[in-house]
CSV table of C-alpha atoms in Angstrom, one decimal:
chain,number,residue,atom,x,y,z
A,1,MET,CA,32.5,-8.1,32.5
A,2,PRO,CA,32.9,-7.2,28.8
A,3,ILE,CA,30.1,-8.1,26.4
A,4,ARG,CA,30.9,-11.1,24.3
A,5,GLN,CA,30.8,-10.6,20.6
A,6,ARG,CA,27.9,-12.4,19.1
A,7,ALA,CA,29.1,-14.3,16.0
A,8,ILE,CA,27.2,-13.8,12.7
A,9,ASN,CA,24.7,-16.6,12.2
A,10,LYS,CA,26.1,-18.2,9.0
A,11,ASP,CA,23.4,-20.9,8.8
A,12,THR,CA,20.7,-18.2,8.7
A,13,LEU,CA,22.7,-16.2,6.1
A,14,THR,CA,23.1,-19.3,4.0
A,15,ASP,CA,19.4,-20.1,4.2
A,16,ILE,CA,18.6,-16.5,3.2
A,17,LEU,CA,20.9,-16.5,0.2
A,18,ASN,CA,19.5,-19.8,-1.0
A,19,GLN,CA,16.0,-18.4,-1.0
A,20,GLN,CA,14.5,-18.2,-4.5
A,21,ASP,CA,11.7,-15.6,-3.9
A,22,VAL,CA,13.4,-12.3,-4.3
A,23,LEU,CA,11.1,-10.0,-2.2
A,24,PRO,CA,11.0,-12.3,0.9
A,25,GLN,CA,14.8,-12.8,0.5
A,26,GLN,CA,15.4,-9.0,0.5
A,27,LYS,CA,13.2,-8.4,3.5
A,28,ARG,CA,15.0,-11.1,5.5
A,29,LEU,CA,18.4,-9.9,4.4
A,30,ILE,CA,17.7,-6.3,5.3
A,31,ALA,CA,16.7,-7.3,8.9
A,32,PHE,CA,19.6,-9.8,9.1
A,33,VAL,CA,22.3,-7.3,8.1
A,34,LYS,CA,20.9,-4.6,10.4
A,35,SER,CA,20.6,-6.9,13.3
A,36,SER,CA,24.2,-8.3,12.8
A,37,ILE,CA,25.7,-4.8,12.8
A,38,GLN,CA,23.7,-3.6,15.8
A,39,GLN,CA,24.7,-6.6,17.9
A,40,SER,CA,28.4,-6.3,17.0
A,41,GLU,CA,31.1,-4.6,19.1
A,42,PRO,CA,32.5,-1.6,17.4
A,43,ALA,CA,35.9,-3.3,16.9
A,44,LYS,CA,34.2,-6.2,15.1
A,45,LEU,CA,32.2,-4.3,12.6
A,46,ASN,CA,34.7,-4.7,9.8
A,47,ASP,CA,34.8,-8.5,10.4
A,48,VAL,CA,31.0,-8.6,10.1
A,49,GLN,CA,31.2,-6.8,6.8
A,50,ASP,CA,34.0,-9.0,5.5
A,51,THR,CA,31.9,-12.1,6.4
A,52,LEU,CA,28.9,-10.7,4.5
A,53,SER,CA,31.1,-10.0,1.5
A,54,GLN,CA,32.6,-13.5,1.4
A,55,TYR,CA,29.1,-15.1,1.5
A,56,PHE,CA,27.8,-12.8,-1.1
A,57,ASP,CA,30.7,-13.8,-3.4
A,58,ARG,CA,30.2,-17.5,-2.6
A,59,PHE,CA,26.6,-17.4,-3.6
A,60,ASN,CA,27.2,-15.0,-6.5
A,61,PHE,CA,24.6,-12.7,-5.0
A,62,PRO,CA,23.5,-10.1,-7.6
A,63,GLU,CA,22.7,-7.3,-5.0
A,64,LYS,CA,26.1,-7.7,-3.2
A,65,ASN,CA,27.1,-4.0,-3.6
A,66,ILE,CA,23.8,-2.6,-2.4
A,67,PHE,CA,23.8,-4.7,0.8
A,68,LEU,CA,27.5,-4.1,1.5
A,69,LEU,CA,26.9,-0.3,1.3
A,70,PHE,CA,23.8,-0.8,3.5
A,71,ALA,CA,26.0,-2.7,6.0
A,72,LYS,CA,28.7,0.0,5.9
A,73,SER,CA,26.1,2.8,6.5
A,74,MET,CA,24.7,0.9,9.5
A,75,ALA,CA,28.2,0.4,10.9
A,76,TYR,CA,29.0,4.2,10.5
A,77,ASN,CA,25.6,5.0,12.1
A,78,LYS,CA,26.5,2.7,15.1
A,79,LEU,CA,29.8,4.6,15.5
A,80,HIS,CA,27.8,7.9,15.4
A,81,ASN,CA,29.6,9.0,12.2
A,82,LEU,CA,26.4,10.2,10.6
A,83,LYS,CA,28.0,12.0,7.6
A,84,GLN,CA,29.7,8.8,6.4
A,85,ALA,CA,26.6,6.8,7.2
A,86,GLU,CA,24.6,9.2,5.0
A,87,LEU,CA,27.1,9.0,2.2
A,88,ALA,CA,27.2,5.1,2.2
A,89,MET,CA,23.4,4.9,2.3
A,90,THR,CA,23.1,7.5,-0.6
A,91,LYS,CA,25.4,5.3,-2.7
A,92,ALA,CA,23.3,2.2,-1.9
A,93,VAL,CA,20.2,4.2,-3.0
A,94,GLN,CA,21.9,5.1,-6.3
A,95,GLU,CA,23.0,1.4,-6.9
A,96,ALA,CA,19.4,0.2,-6.2
A,97,GLU,CA,18.0,2.8,-8.5
A,98,THR,CA,20.1,1.6,-11.5
A,99,LYS,CA,18.8,-1.9,-10.9
A,100,LYS,CA,15.2,-0.7,-10.5
A,101,GLN,CA,14.8,-2.4,-7.1
A,102,ASP,CA,11.6,-0.8,-5.7
A,103,TYR,CA,11.5,-2.6,-2.4
A,104,LEU,CA,15.2,-2.0,-1.7
A,105,MET,CA,14.7,1.7,-2.7
A,106,PHE,CA,11.8,1.9,-0.2
A,107,GLN,CA,14.0,0.4,2.6
A,108,LEU,CA,17.1,2.4,1.8
A,109,LEU,CA,15.4,5.7,1.4
A,110,SER,CA,13.6,5.1,4.7
A,111,HIS,CA,16.9,4.4,6.5
A,112,LEU,CA,18.5,7.4,4.8
A,113,GLY,CA,15.6,9.5,6.3
A,114,PHE,CA,16.4,8.1,9.7
A,115,ILE,CA,20.0,9.1,9.4
A,116,GLN,CA,19.2,12.6,8.2
A,117,THR,CA,16.7,13.0,11.0
A,118,ASP,CA,19.4,12.2,13.6
A,119,GLU,CA,21.7,14.8,11.7
A,120,GLY,CA,19.0,17.4,12.0
A,121,ASP,CA,18.6,17.5,8.3
A,122,TYR,CA,14.8,17.6,8.3
A,123,ILE,CA,14.6,18.8,4.7
A,124,GLY,CA,16.5,15.8,3.4
A,125,ALA,CA,14.6,13.4,5.7
A,126,ILE,CA,11.2,14.6,4.6
A,127,TYR,CA,12.3,14.5,0.9
A,128,ASN,CA,13.5,10.9,1.2
A,129,TYR,CA,10.5,9.7,3.2
A,130,ARG,CA,8.4,11.1,0.4
A,131,LEU,CA,10.4,9.2,-2.2
A,132,ALA,CA,10.1,6.1,-0.1
A,133,THR,CA,6.3,6.6,-0.1
A,134,ILE,CA,6.2,6.7,-3.9
A,135,ARG,CA,8.1,3.4,-4.0
A,136,VAL,CA,5.7,1.8,-1.5
A,137,ARG,CA,2.7,2.9,-3.6
A,138,LYS,CA,4.3,1.1,-6.6
A,139,LEU,CA,4.4,-2.1,-4.5
A,140,ARG,CA,0.8,-1.7,-3.2
A,141,THR,CA,-0.4,-4.9,-4.9
A,142,THR,CA,2.6,-6.8,-3.4
A,143,PHE,CA,1.8,-5.9,0.2
A,144,LYS,CA,-1.4,-7.0,2.0
A,145,ASP,CA,-1.8,-3.8,3.9
A,146,ASN,CA,-0.8,-0.1,4.1
A,147,ARG,CA,1.3,-0.2,7.3
A,148,ARG,CA,4.5,0.8,5.5
A,149,GLU,CA,3.0,3.9,3.9
A,150,ALA,CA,1.3,4.7,7.2
A,151,SER,CA,4.7,4.4,9.1
A,152,LEU,CA,6.3,6.8,6.5
A,153,ASN,CA,3.5,9.3,7.1
A,154,ILE,CA,4.1,9.1,10.9
A,155,ASN,CA,7.9,9.7,10.3
A,156,ILE,CA,7.1,12.8,8.2
A,157,SER,CA,4.5,14.1,10.7
A,158,ASP,CA,7.2,13.8,13.4
A,159,LEU,CA,9.5,16.1,11.5
A,160,TYR,CA,6.8,18.6,11.0
A,161,TYR,CA,6.1,18.4,14.7
A,162,LYS,CA,9.7,19.1,15.5
A,163,SER,CA,9.6,22.0,13.1
A,164,GLY,CA,6.6,23.5,14.9
A,165,LEU,CA,4.3,23.0,11.9
A,166,TYR,CA,1.6,21.3,13.9
A,167,PRO,CA,-1.3,21.4,11.4
A,168,GLU,CA,1.0,19.7,8.8
A,169,SER,CA,2.0,17.1,11.4
A,170,LEU,CA,-1.7,16.4,12.2
A,171,ASN,CA,-2.4,16.2,8.5
A,172,TYR,CA,0.1,13.4,8.0
A,173,LEU,CA,-1.1,11.6,11.2
A,174,ASN,CA,-4.7,11.7,9.9
A,175,LYS,CA,-3.4,10.2,6.6
A,176,ALA,CA,-1.7,7.4,8.5
A,177,TRP,CA,-4.9,6.8,10.5
A,178,LEU,CA,-7.0,6.5,7.4
A,179,LEU,CA,-4.5,4.0,5.8
A,180,ILE,CA,-4.8,1.5,8.7
A,181,GLN,CA,-8.6,1.5,8.9
A,182,GLY,CA,-9.9,-2.0,8.2
A,183,ASP,CA,-6.5,-3.5,8.9
A,184,THR,CA,-6.6,-5.3,12.3
A,185,LEU,CA,-2.8,-5.9,12.5
A,186,GLY,CA,-2.0,-2.3,11.3
A,187,ARG,CA,-4.2,-0.8,13.9
A,188,LYS,CA,-2.8,-3.0,16.6
A,189,MET,CA,0.8,-2.0,15.7
A,190,LEU,CA,0.3,1.7,14.9
A,191,SER,CA,-2.9,3.1,16.5
A,192,SER,CA,-1.2,3.9,19.8
A,193,VAL,CA,1.7,5.7,18.1
A,194,ILE,CA,-0.7,7.8,16.0
A,195,LEU,CA,-2.9,8.7,18.9
A,196,TYR,CA,0.1,9.6,21.1
A,197,ASN,CA,1.6,11.8,18.4
A,198,ILE,CA,-1.7,13.6,17.8
A,199,SER,CA,-1.8,14.2,21.6
A,200,GLU,CA,1.7,15.7,21.4
A,201,ASN,CA,0.6,18.1,18.8
A,202,TYR,CA,-2.5,19.2,20.7
A,203,PHE,CA,-0.3,19.7,23.8
A,204,ARG,CA,2.1,21.9,21.9
A,205,MET,CA,-0.9,23.8,20.4
A,206,ASN,CA,-2.3,24.3,24.0
A,207,LYS,CA,-5.6,22.7,23.1
A,208,LEU,CA,-6.8,21.1,26.3
A,209,ASP,CA,-10.1,19.7,25.2
A,210,SER,CA,-8.6,18.0,22.2
A,211,LEU,CA,-5.8,16.6,24.4
A,212,LYS,CA,-8.3,15.2,26.8
A,213,ALA,CA,-10.3,13.6,24.0
A,214,TYR,CA,-7.2,11.8,22.6
A,215,TYR,CA,-6.0,10.8,26.1
A,216,LYS,CA,-9.3,9.0,26.5
A,217,LYS,CA,-8.8,7.3,23.1
A,218,LEU,CA,-5.2,6.3,24.1
A,219,LEU,CA,-6.6,4.6,27.2
A,220,ALA,CA,-8.6,2.2,25.1
A,221,PRO,CA,-7.5,-1.5,25.8
A,222,GLU,CA,-7.0,-2.3,22.1
A,223,ASN,CA,-4.0,0.1,21.9
A,224,ARG,CA,-0.8,-2.1,22.2
A,225,ASN,CA,2.8,-0.9,22.0
A,226,TYR,CA,5.9,-1.5,24.1
A,227,LYS,CA,5.8,2.3,25.0
A,228,ILE,CA,2.0,2.4,25.7
A,229,PHE,CA,2.6,2.8,29.5
A,230,THR,CA,4.9,5.8,28.9
A,231,TYR,CA,2.5,7.2,26.3
A,232,ARG,CA,-0.4,7.2,28.6
A,233,LYS,CA,1.4,8.5,31.7
A,234,ARG,CA,3.1,11.2,29.6
A,235,VAL,CA,-0.2,12.5,28.2
A,236,GLU,CA,-1.7,12.3,31.6
A,237,TYR,CA,0.8,14.9,33.0
A,238,TYR,CA,0.4,16.9,29.8
A,239,VAL,CA,-3.2,17.4,30.8
A,240,SER,CA,-2.1,18.5,34.3
A,241,LEU,CA,0.4,21.0,32.7
A,242,LEU,CA,-2.2,22.6,30.5
A,243,GLN,CA,-4.5,22.8,33.5
A,244,HIS,CA,-1.7,24.6,35.4
A,245,ARG,CA,-1.6,22.0,38.1
A,246,TYR,CA,2.2,22.1,38.2
A,247,ASP,CA,2.7,20.4,41.6
A,248,ILE,CA,0.6,17.4,40.4
A,249,ALA,CA,2.5,17.3,37.1
A,250,ILE,CA,5.8,17.3,39.0
A,251,LYS,CA,4.7,14.2,41.0
A,252,GLN,CA,3.3,12.5,37.9
A,253,ILE,CA,6.6,13.0,36.0
A,254,LYS,CA,8.7,11.7,39.0
A,255,ASP,CA,6.4,8.7,39.4
A,256,LEU,CA,6.7,7.9,35.7
A,257,LYS,CA,10.5,8.0,35.7
A,258,ALA,CA,10.6,5.8,38.8
A,259,ASN,CA,8.4,3.1,37.2
A,260,LYS,CA,10.0,0.0,35.7
A,261,GLN,CA,7.7,0.1,32.7
A,262,TYR,CA,8.9,3.6,31.8
A,263,THR,CA,10.8,4.0,28.5
A,264,ASN,CA,13.7,6.4,29.2
A,265,SER,CA,13.7,9.8,27.4
A,266,ASP,CA,15.0,13.4,28.0
A,267,LEU,CA,11.5,14.6,27.3
A,268,GLU,CA,10.4,14.1,30.9
A,269,ASP,CA,13.4,16.2,32.2
A,270,GLN,CA,12.4,19.0,29.8
A,271,ARG,CA,8.8,19.0,31.0
A,272,LEU,CA,9.9,18.6,34.6
A,273,ALA,CA,12.1,21.7,34.2
A,274,ASP,CA,9.1,23.6,32.9
A,275,ALA,CA,6.9,22.4,35.7
A,276,TYR,CA,9.5,23.4,38.4
A,277,TYR,CA,9.8,26.8,36.9
A,278,GLN,CA,6.0,27.3,36.7
A,279,ALA,CA,5.8,26.1,40.3
A,280,GLY,CA,8.4,28.6,41.5
A,281,GLN,CA,11.1,26.0,42.1
A,282,LEU,CA,13.8,27.9,40.1
A,283,ASP,CA,16.9,26.1,41.4
A,284,SER,CA,15.5,22.7,40.5
A,285,SER,CA,14.5,24.0,37.1
A,286,ARG,CA,18.0,25.5,36.5
A,287,THR,CA,19.8,22.3,37.5
A,288,ILE,CA,17.8,20.2,35.0
A,289,VAL,CA,18.2,22.7,32.1
A,290,GLN,CA,22.0,23.0,32.6
A,291,ARG,CA,22.4,19.3,32.7
A,292,LEU,CA,20.3,18.9,29.5
A,293,LEU,CA,22.4,21.5,27.7
A,294,GLU,CA,25.7,20.0,28.7
A,295,ALA,CA,24.8,16.4,28.1
A,296,ASN,CA,22.8,16.6,24.9
A,297,GLY,CA,24.0,19.8,23.3
A,298,GLU,CA,24.7,18.1,20.0
A,299,ASN,CA,21.4,16.1,19.9
A,300,ASN,CA,18.9,18.8,20.9
A,301,HIS,CA,17.4,20.4,17.9
A,302,PRO,CA,17.3,24.2,17.7
A,303,GLU,CA,13.7,24.5,19.0
A,304,ILE,CA,14.6,22.6,22.2
A,305,LYS,CA,17.8,24.6,22.7
A,306,GLN,CA,15.9,27.8,22.2
A,307,HIS,CA,13.4,26.8,24.8
A,308,LEU,CA,16.0,25.7,27.3
A,309,TYR,CA,18.0,29.0,26.9
A,310,GLU,CA,14.8,31.0,27.2
A,311,LEU,CA,14.0,29.1,30.4
A,312,LEU,CA,17.5,29.9,31.8
A,313,GLY,CA,17.0,33.5,30.9
A,314,GLN,CA,13.7,33.7,32.6
A,315,ILE,CA,15.2,32.0,35.7
A,316,ALA,CA,18.1,34.5,35.7
A,317,GLU,CA,15.7,37.4,35.4
A,318,LYS,CA,14.1,36.4,38.7
A,319,GLN,CA,17.3,35.4,40.4
A,320,GLU,CA,20.4,37.2,39.1
A,321,GLY,CA,19.2,40.2,37.1
A,322,ALA,CA,19.3,41.4,33.5
A,323,SER,CA,23.0,40.7,32.7
A,324,PHE,CA,23.0,36.9,33.0
A,325,ALA,CA,19.4,36.8,31.6
A,326,SER,CA,20.6,38.7,28.5
A,327,GLU,CA,23.3,36.3,27.8
A,328,ASN,CA,20.9,33.3,27.8
A,329,PHE,CA,18.3,35.2,25.8
A,330,LYS,CA,21.0,35.9,23.1
A,331,LYS,CA,21.7,32.2,22.9
A,332,ALA,CA,18.0,31.5,22.7
A,333,LEU,CA,17.8,34.1,19.8
A,334,ALA,CA,20.7,32.4,18.0
A,335,GLU,CA,18.9,29.0,18.2
A,336,ALA,CA,15.7,30.7,17.2
A,337,ARG,CA,17.3,32.0,14.0
A,338,GLU,CA,18.6,28.5,13.1
A,339,TYR,CA,15.1,27.1,14.0
A,340,ASN,CA,13.4,29.7,11.7
A,341,THR,CA,15.8,28.9,8.9
A,342,ARG,CA,14.9,25.3,9.2
A,343,LEU,CA,11.2,26.2,9.5
A,344,THR,CA,11.4,28.2,6.3
A,345,GLN,CA,13.1,25.3,4.5
A,346,VAL,CA,10.6,22.7,5.8
A,347,GLY,CA,7.8,25.0,4.8
A,348,SER,CA,9.3,25.2,1.3
A,349,ILE,CA,9.6,21.5,0.9
A,350,SER,CA,6.1,21.2,2.4
A,351,SER,CA,4.8,23.3,-0.5
A,352,GLN,CA,6.8,21.3,-3.0
A,353,ILE,CA,5.4,18.1,-1.6
A,354,LYS,CA,1.9,19.4,-1.9
A,355,LEU,CA,2.6,20.3,-5.5
A,356,ASP,CA,4.0,16.8,-6.0
A,357,GLU,CA,0.9,15.3,-4.4
A,358,THR,CA,-1.3,17.4,-6.6
A,359,GLU,CA,0.6,16.4,-9.7
A,360,SER,CA,0.5,12.7,-8.5
A,361,SER,CA,-3.2,13.0,-7.9
A,362,TYR,CA,-3.7,14.5,-11.3
A,363,ASN,CA,-1.6,11.8,-13.0
A,364,GLN,CA,-3.6,9.1,-11.1
A,365,ARG,CA,-6.9,10.6,-12.2
A,366,ALA,CA,-5.6,10.9,-15.7
A,367,ALA,CA,-4.6,7.3,-15.7
A,368,ILE,CA,-8.1,6.4,-14.3
A,369,TYR,CA,-9.8,8.4,-17.0
A,370,GLU,CA,-7.6,6.8,-19.7
A,371,ARG,CA,-8.5,3.3,-18.4
A,372,GLU,CA,-12.1,4.3,-18.3
A,373,ARG,CA,-11.8,5.7,-21.9
A,374,LEU,CA,-10.2,2.4,-23.1
A,375,TRP,CA,-12.9,0.4,-21.4
A,376,LEU,CA,-15.6,2.5,-23.0
A,377,ILE,CA,-14.0,2.0,-26.4
A,378,PHE,CA,-13.8,-1.7,-25.7
A,379,ILE,CA,-17.5,-1.8,-24.7
A,380,VAL,CA,-18.5,0.2,-27.8
A,381,VAL,CA,-16.5,-2.2,-30.0
A,382,VAL,CA,-17.9,-5.2,-28.3
A,383,ALA,CA,-21.4,-3.8,-28.7
A,384,ALA,CA,-20.8,-3.1,-32.3
A,385,LEU,CA,-19.6,-6.6,-32.9
A,386,VAL,CA,-22.6,-8.0,-31.1
A,387,ILE,CA,-25.0,-5.9,-33.3
A,388,ILE,CA,-23.1,-7.1,-36.4
A,389,ALA,CA,-23.3,-10.7,-35.2
A,390,ILE,CA,-27.0,-10.3,-34.5
A,391,ALA,CA,-27.5,-8.8,-38.0
A,392,LEU,CA,-25.6,-11.6,-39.6
A,393,ILE,CA,-27.6,-14.2,-37.7
A,394,TYR,CA,-30.8,-12.5,-38.6
A,395,ARG,CA,-29.8,-12.3,-42.2
A,396,THR,CA,-28.8,-16.0,-42.2
A,397,VAL,CA,-32.0,-17.0,-40.6
A,398,LYS,CA,-34.0,-14.9,-43.1
A,399,GLN,CA,-32.1,-16.4,-46.0
A,400,LYS,CA,-32.6,-19.8,-44.6
A,401,ARG,CA,-36.3,-19.3,-44.4
A,402,HIS,CA,-36.3,-17.9,-48.0
A,403,TYR,CA,-34.4,-20.9,-49.2
A,404,GLU,CA,-36.8,-23.2,-47.3
A,405,LYS,CA,-39.8,-21.6,-48.9
A,406,LEU,CA,-38.2,-22.0,-52.3
A,407,LEU,CA,-37.4,-25.6,-51.5
A,408,PHE,CA,-40.9,-26.2,-50.2
A,409,ALA,CA,-42.4,-24.6,-53.3
A,410,ALA,CA,-40.2,-26.8,-55.5
A,411,LYS,CA,-41.2,-29.9,-53.6
A,412,LYS,CA,-44.8,-28.9,-53.8
A,413,GLU,CA,-44.6,-28.5,-57.5
A,414,GLU,CA,-42.8,-31.8,-57.8
A,415,LEU,CA,-45.4,-33.6,-55.6
A,416,ALA,CA,-48.1,-32.0,-57.6
A,417,PHE,CA,-46.5,-33.3,-60.8
A,418,ILE,CA,-46.1,-36.8,-59.4
A,419,ASN,CA,-49.7,-36.7,-58.2
A,420,SER,CA,-51.0,-35.6,-61.5
A,421,HIS,CA,-48.8,-37.7,-63.8
A,422,GLU,CA,-48.1,-40.8,-61.8
A,423,VAL,CA,-50.7,-41.4,-59.1
A,424,ARG,CA,-53.7,-40.3,-61.1
A,425,LYS,CA,-52.5,-42.1,-64.2
A,426,HIS,CA,-52.2,-45.4,-62.5
A,427,LEU,CA,-55.3,-44.9,-60.5
A,428,THR,CA,-57.2,-44.1,-63.7
A,429,ASN,CA,-56.0,-47.3,-65.3
A,430,ILE,CA,-57.1,-49.3,-62.3
A,431,LEU,CA,-60.5,-47.6,-62.2
A,432,GLY,CA,-60.9,-48.2,-66.0
A,433,ILE,CA,-60.1,-51.9,-65.7
A,434,ILE,CA,-62.6,-52.2,-62.8
A,435,ASP,CA,-65.3,-50.5,-64.9
A,436,ILE,CA,-64.7,-53.0,-67.8
A,437,LEU,CA,-65.0,-55.9,-65.5
A,438,LYS,CA,-68.2,-54.4,-63.9
A,439,ASN,CA,-69.9,-54.2,-67.3
A,440,SER,CA,-68.5,-57.5,-68.7
A,441,ALA,CA,-70.8,-60.4,-69.6
A,442,ASN,CA,-68.1,-63.0,-69.1
A,443,LYS,CA,-66.2,-61.7,-66.0
A,444,PRO,CA,-63.9,-64.6,-65.3
A,445,GLU,CA,-62.5,-64.7,-68.8
A,446,ASP,CA,-62.2,-60.9,-69.0
A,447,TYR,CA,-60.5,-60.8,-65.5
A,448,GLU,CA,-57.9,-63.2,-66.7
A,449,GLN,CA,-57.1,-61.0,-69.6
A,450,VAL,CA,-56.9,-57.7,-67.6
A,451,GLU,CA,-55.3,-59.2,-64.4
A,452,PRO,CA,-51.7,-58.5,-65.5
A,453,TYR,CA,-52.6,-54.9,-66.4
A,454,LEU,CA,-54.3,-54.5,-63.1
A,455,GLN,CA,-51.3,-55.8,-61.1
A,456,GLU,CA,-48.9,-53.6,-63.1
A,457,SER,CA,-51.0,-50.5,-62.5
A,458,ALA,CA,-51.3,-51.3,-58.7
A,459,ALA,CA,-47.6,-51.9,-58.4
A,460,LYS,CA,-46.8,-48.6,-60.2
A,461,LEU,CA,-49.3,-46.8,-58.0
A,462,ASP,CA,-47.7,-48.2,-54.9
A,463,GLU,CA,-44.2,-47.1,-56.2
A,464,ALA,CA,-45.5,-43.6,-56.8
A,465,ILE,CA,-47.0,-43.4,-53.3
A,466,LYS,CA,-43.7,-44.5,-51.8
A,467,ASN,CA,-41.9,-41.8,-53.9
A,468,ILE,CA,-44.2,-39.1,-52.5
A,469,SER,CA,-43.6,-40.4,-48.9
A,470,ASP,CA,-39.8,-40.3,-49.4
A,471,LYS,CA,-39.9,-36.7,-50.6
A,472,LEU,CA,-42.1,-35.6,-47.7
A,473,ASN,CA,-39.5,-37.1,-45.3
A,474,ASP,CA,-36.6,-35.2,-46.9
C-alpha cells in the first residue's frame, strides 16, 4: 500500500509566521520546514516548497529567501543529491550573513556540516561546524545552556574519529563534557552520546582498561538516549573483542542485531566480519565483507574501505594464495592513499583551528583586560570624585565654623554693648532712685516725684533684657 502524502500543516505555519518574537519564530520555522520536507514523498517536494513560498509572500516574511533555500537544500538532501544540497545551503548561509542573522547562521552552518559529512568532505564539515560554534558563542546570553556548542563539539569529534585522529576526537569530547556540567537537561540529553563516543575512541586505540572504565560509566542509570541499549551492548562486545574472546563477541553481536531495541547500523556487520576472521571462520567473514562493499560502496569512507579490502586480502592469503590477495591489497592501498590525503587535510585544518582558538582566546583575554582597565579607570575617577567631594564638604564645614565663630563674636560684642549701655544704664537709674528714697526724710512725697522715672527705667530695662533674649535665640 503506498504511503499517503502528509499535507503541510498550514495552521501551524500561519501561527509561526504570526509570531512576533524573532528567535522563537526562527527556531520553530527551521524545525517545521525540515519536518515538512522529510515527511513528503519525493514527487511532492516541489509542492511543499511552493506552499512555503506562497505563505511567505502572504505574510511578507523578511527571511523568505533564506528559508526557501534551506527547504531546497533539504529537498535535494532527501533525494541524495548532496552536491545540489550543499550549493543551496551555501547560498542560504550567504543570504543570512548579509542580514547578520546569527541564529540562522548557526543552524545553516550546522546543516551544511551534516551535508558535507555525508559527502565525505570532512575538511568543509569541520570548518563549518567551527563557524557555527563561533555564532553560538555570540548567542551565549540568549540561550540558557551550552547544549548547542556541546553538540557541535561532538560533531567535530566524530569527524576526527573517522579520520583516525583519536586524541583530537577525545579532546573535543572532553570539551563537550565540560560544557554540560551543571546542566541537568544537557547531561540527560548528551551524556550517553559523549560516553559512547569516548568508548569508541578507546576501542580503536586498543585501550582495554579505559574502555572498561567508560563502559561502566555508560551503564549508569542516568544515561538516557533512544540508542542507549545499542550503545551499551556495542561497547560490551568491544570489550570482548579487545580481550580476544571472539566466539563470545560473535554471539553478543548476533544477539544485539536480533533484539527489537537495536538501532540498525552497518557497524555491527563490520565488527562481525572481524570477529569471524579472528575466530577462523573465513567464509562467513568474506561473505559479510563482500556484501558491505557491494551495498555501501559509495557511503563507506576510505578508512572503512581500506579495512574491508585488507580483510579480504588476508582471507585470500589463507584461502586462495597470493594473486587474489594482492588484488585486494592494491585496492586497500588505493583507499589508504585517499585516507592519508584526507588525514593530512584534516590535520591541517586542525592546526588552523588551534590557531583560530588561540587567537580567539587572546582576543577574549584582551577584551577582558580592556574591560578591567576601563573598570579600574572608572574606580579611580570615582575615588577622585569622592576625595574631591570630601574635601569640598570639609572646606564648607570649616568655613561654616569660621563664619559661626565670627557671628558668635559679633553677637558677643553686640550683647556686651547692650549690657554695658542699655542694661547697666537703666539698672543704674533704678538703683540711684532707690538710694534717693532710702535717704529721703519725706519718702511719700519724694516717691511720687520719682515714680514716673522709676517706671520708665524699669520698662526700658525690661525691653533691653527682651532684646538680649531675642539675640540669643537667633
